[in-house]
């Protein structure tokens, strides 16, 4: 498991033993995000107004660093094939970086405010993004064109996540709601209400049957992804949940607490 912190570090953990395997140091500012590569051999991380760094999971050593302070990167992710890096930033743009060519291959522009999160579709052909401009956009990777815009949230959108089949996306917002959208039509399919404060994250389970959402109200809520019915409320925190991630089998999830 990978965790990151405002103390500028990333840590790798053995989930079974709970032992810390590696402490990854090198960022000069708070780390905003970290993700494993699809094959689990690398970790990519970004920090606020600093750099994007690539790490070797086995050794804990830094492989490379990309200095793009002017982008003010907010989120970073590997492509499904692991050859490219996708990131978004506070300057309203989304970028794909080719690690083999060591260059920026595509830039996506259209959001009117900071882009808060971005993700490749499972097949890698489209991208979903969300923004402080209260919209969600679907982008065609090949053409870099925005092919769908979803509107409905009343405040900034904090996160967005594709369903395993790529047909839907789930979004979380400071307006206290979670919403599910059809990626092809842009239609809102479900409105999930119940959190008492802003929702910081929402993710589909690996089988697409459950949505988990975390909030500033210190709870995690589990929802039926088909009906929108609330399944369970987990009240196990004294601080709010900033992120969560299901295990591959969908039976467990890891969470980050502020």
CSV table of C-alpha atoms in Angstrom, one decimal, residues 117-204:
chain,number,residue,atom,x,y,z
A,117,UNK,CA,-8.7,15.0,-10.5
A,118,UNK,CA,-8.3,13.0,-13.7
A,119,UNK,CA,-8.4,9.4,-14.8
A,120,UNK,CA,-8.0,7.2,-17.8
A,121,UNK,CA,-10.9,5.0,-18.9
A,122,UNK,CA,-10.2,1.2,-18.5
A,123,UNK,CA,-9.4,0.9,-22.2
A,124,UNK,CA,-7.2,4.1,-22.2
A,125,UNK,CA,-9.0,5.7,-25.1
A,126,UNK,CA,-10.8,8.4,-23.0
A,127,UNK,CA,-10.1,10.5,-20.0
A,128,UNK,CA,-12.5,11.9,-17.3
A,129,UNK,CA,-11.7,15.1,-15.4
A,130,UNK,CA,-13.4,17.2,-12.8
A,131,UNK,CA,-12.8,20.8,-11.8
A,132,UNK,CA,-13.4,23.7,-9.5
A,133,UNK,CA,-15.6,25.0,-12.4
A,134,UNK,CA,-18.2,22.5,-11.2
A,135,UNK,CA,-18.1,20.4,-14.4
A,136,UNK,CA,-17.0,16.9,-15.4
A,137,UNK,CA,-15.5,16.4,-18.9
A,138,UNK,CA,-14.9,13.3,-21.0
A,139,UNK,CA,-12.0,13.7,-23.4
A,140,UNK,CA,-10.9,11.7,-26.5
A,141,UNK,CA,-7.3,10.8,-26.0
A,142,UNK,CA,-6.4,10.6,-29.7
A,143,UNK,CA,-7.8,14.0,-30.7
A,144,UNK,CA,-7.6,15.8,-27.2
A,145,UNK,CA,-11.2,17.0,-27.8
A,146,UNK,CA,-13.8,17.3,-25.1
A,147,UNK,CA,-16.6,15.0,-26.1
A,148,UNK,CA,-18.9,15.3,-23.1
A,149,UNK,CA,-19.6,17.8,-20.4
A,150,UNK,CA,-21.6,17.0,-17.3
A,151,UNK,CA,-23.1,19.7,-15.1
A,152,UNK,CA,-25.2,19.4,-11.9
A,153,UNK,CA,-22.9,19.8,-8.9
A,154,UNK,CA,-23.5,23.1,-7.1
A,155,UNK,CA,-19.9,23.4,-5.7
A,156,UNK,CA,-16.4,22.4,-6.7
A,157,UNK,CA,-16.0,18.8,-7.6
A,158,UNK,CA,-13.3,16.9,-5.5
A,159,UNK,CA,-13.0,13.6,-7.4
A,160,UNK,CA,-14.1,11.5,-10.3
A,161,UNK,CA,-13.8,7.8,-11.0
A,162,UNK,CA,-14.7,5.4,-13.9
A,163,UNK,CA,-16.7,2.3,-13.4
A,164,UNK,CA,-14.8,-0.9,-14.3
A,165,UNK,CA,-16.7,-1.2,-17.6
A,166,UNK,CA,-16.1,2.5,-18.4
A,167,UNK,CA,-19.8,3.2,-19.0
A,168,UNK,CA,-20.3,5.3,-15.9
A,169,UNK,CA,-18.4,7.8,-13.8
A,170,UNK,CA,-19.0,8.7,-10.2
A,171,UNK,CA,-18.2,12.2,-8.9
A,172,UNK,CA,-17.9,13.7,-5.4
A,173,UNK,CA,-18.4,17.3,-4.5
A,174,UNK,CA,-18.3,19.9,-1.7
A,175,UNK,CA,-22.0,20.2,-2.3
A,176,UNK,CA,-22.3,17.1,0.0
A,177,UNK,CA,-23.5,14.8,-2.9
A,178,UNK,CA,-22.2,11.9,-4.9
A,179,UNK,CA,-23.5,11.6,-8.5
A,180,UNK,CA,-23.3,8.9,-11.1
A,181,UNK,CA,-23.2,9.8,-14.8
A,182,UNK,CA,-23.5,8.0,-18.1
A,183,UNK,CA,-20.3,8.6,-20.0
A,184,UNK,CA,-21.8,8.4,-23.5
A,185,UNK,CA,-24.9,10.6,-23.0
A,186,UNK,CA,-23.7,12.7,-20.1
A,187,UNK,CA,-27.0,12.0,-18.3
A,188,UNK,CA,-27.0,12.0,-14.5
A,189,UNK,CA,-28.2,8.5,-13.5
A,190,UNK,CA,-28.1,8.7,-9.7
A,191,UNK,CA,-27.9,11.4,-7.0
A,192,UNK,CA,-26.6,10.0,-3.7
A,193,UNK,CA,-27.4,12.2,-0.7
A,194,UNK,CA,-26.7,11.7,3.0
A,195,UNK,CA,-23.3,13.1,3.9
A,196,UNK,CA,-23.6,16.0,6.2
A,197,UNK,CA,-20.5,17.8,4.9
A,198,UNK,CA,-18.5,18.0,1.7
A,199,UNK,CA,-17.7,14.7,0.0
A,200,UNK,CA,-14.0,14.4,-0.7
A,201,UNK,CA,-13.8,11.1,-2.7
A,202,UNK,CA,-16.0,8.4,-4.3
A,203,UNK,CA,-14.9,5.2,-5.9
A,204,UNK,CA,-16.5,2.2,-7.6
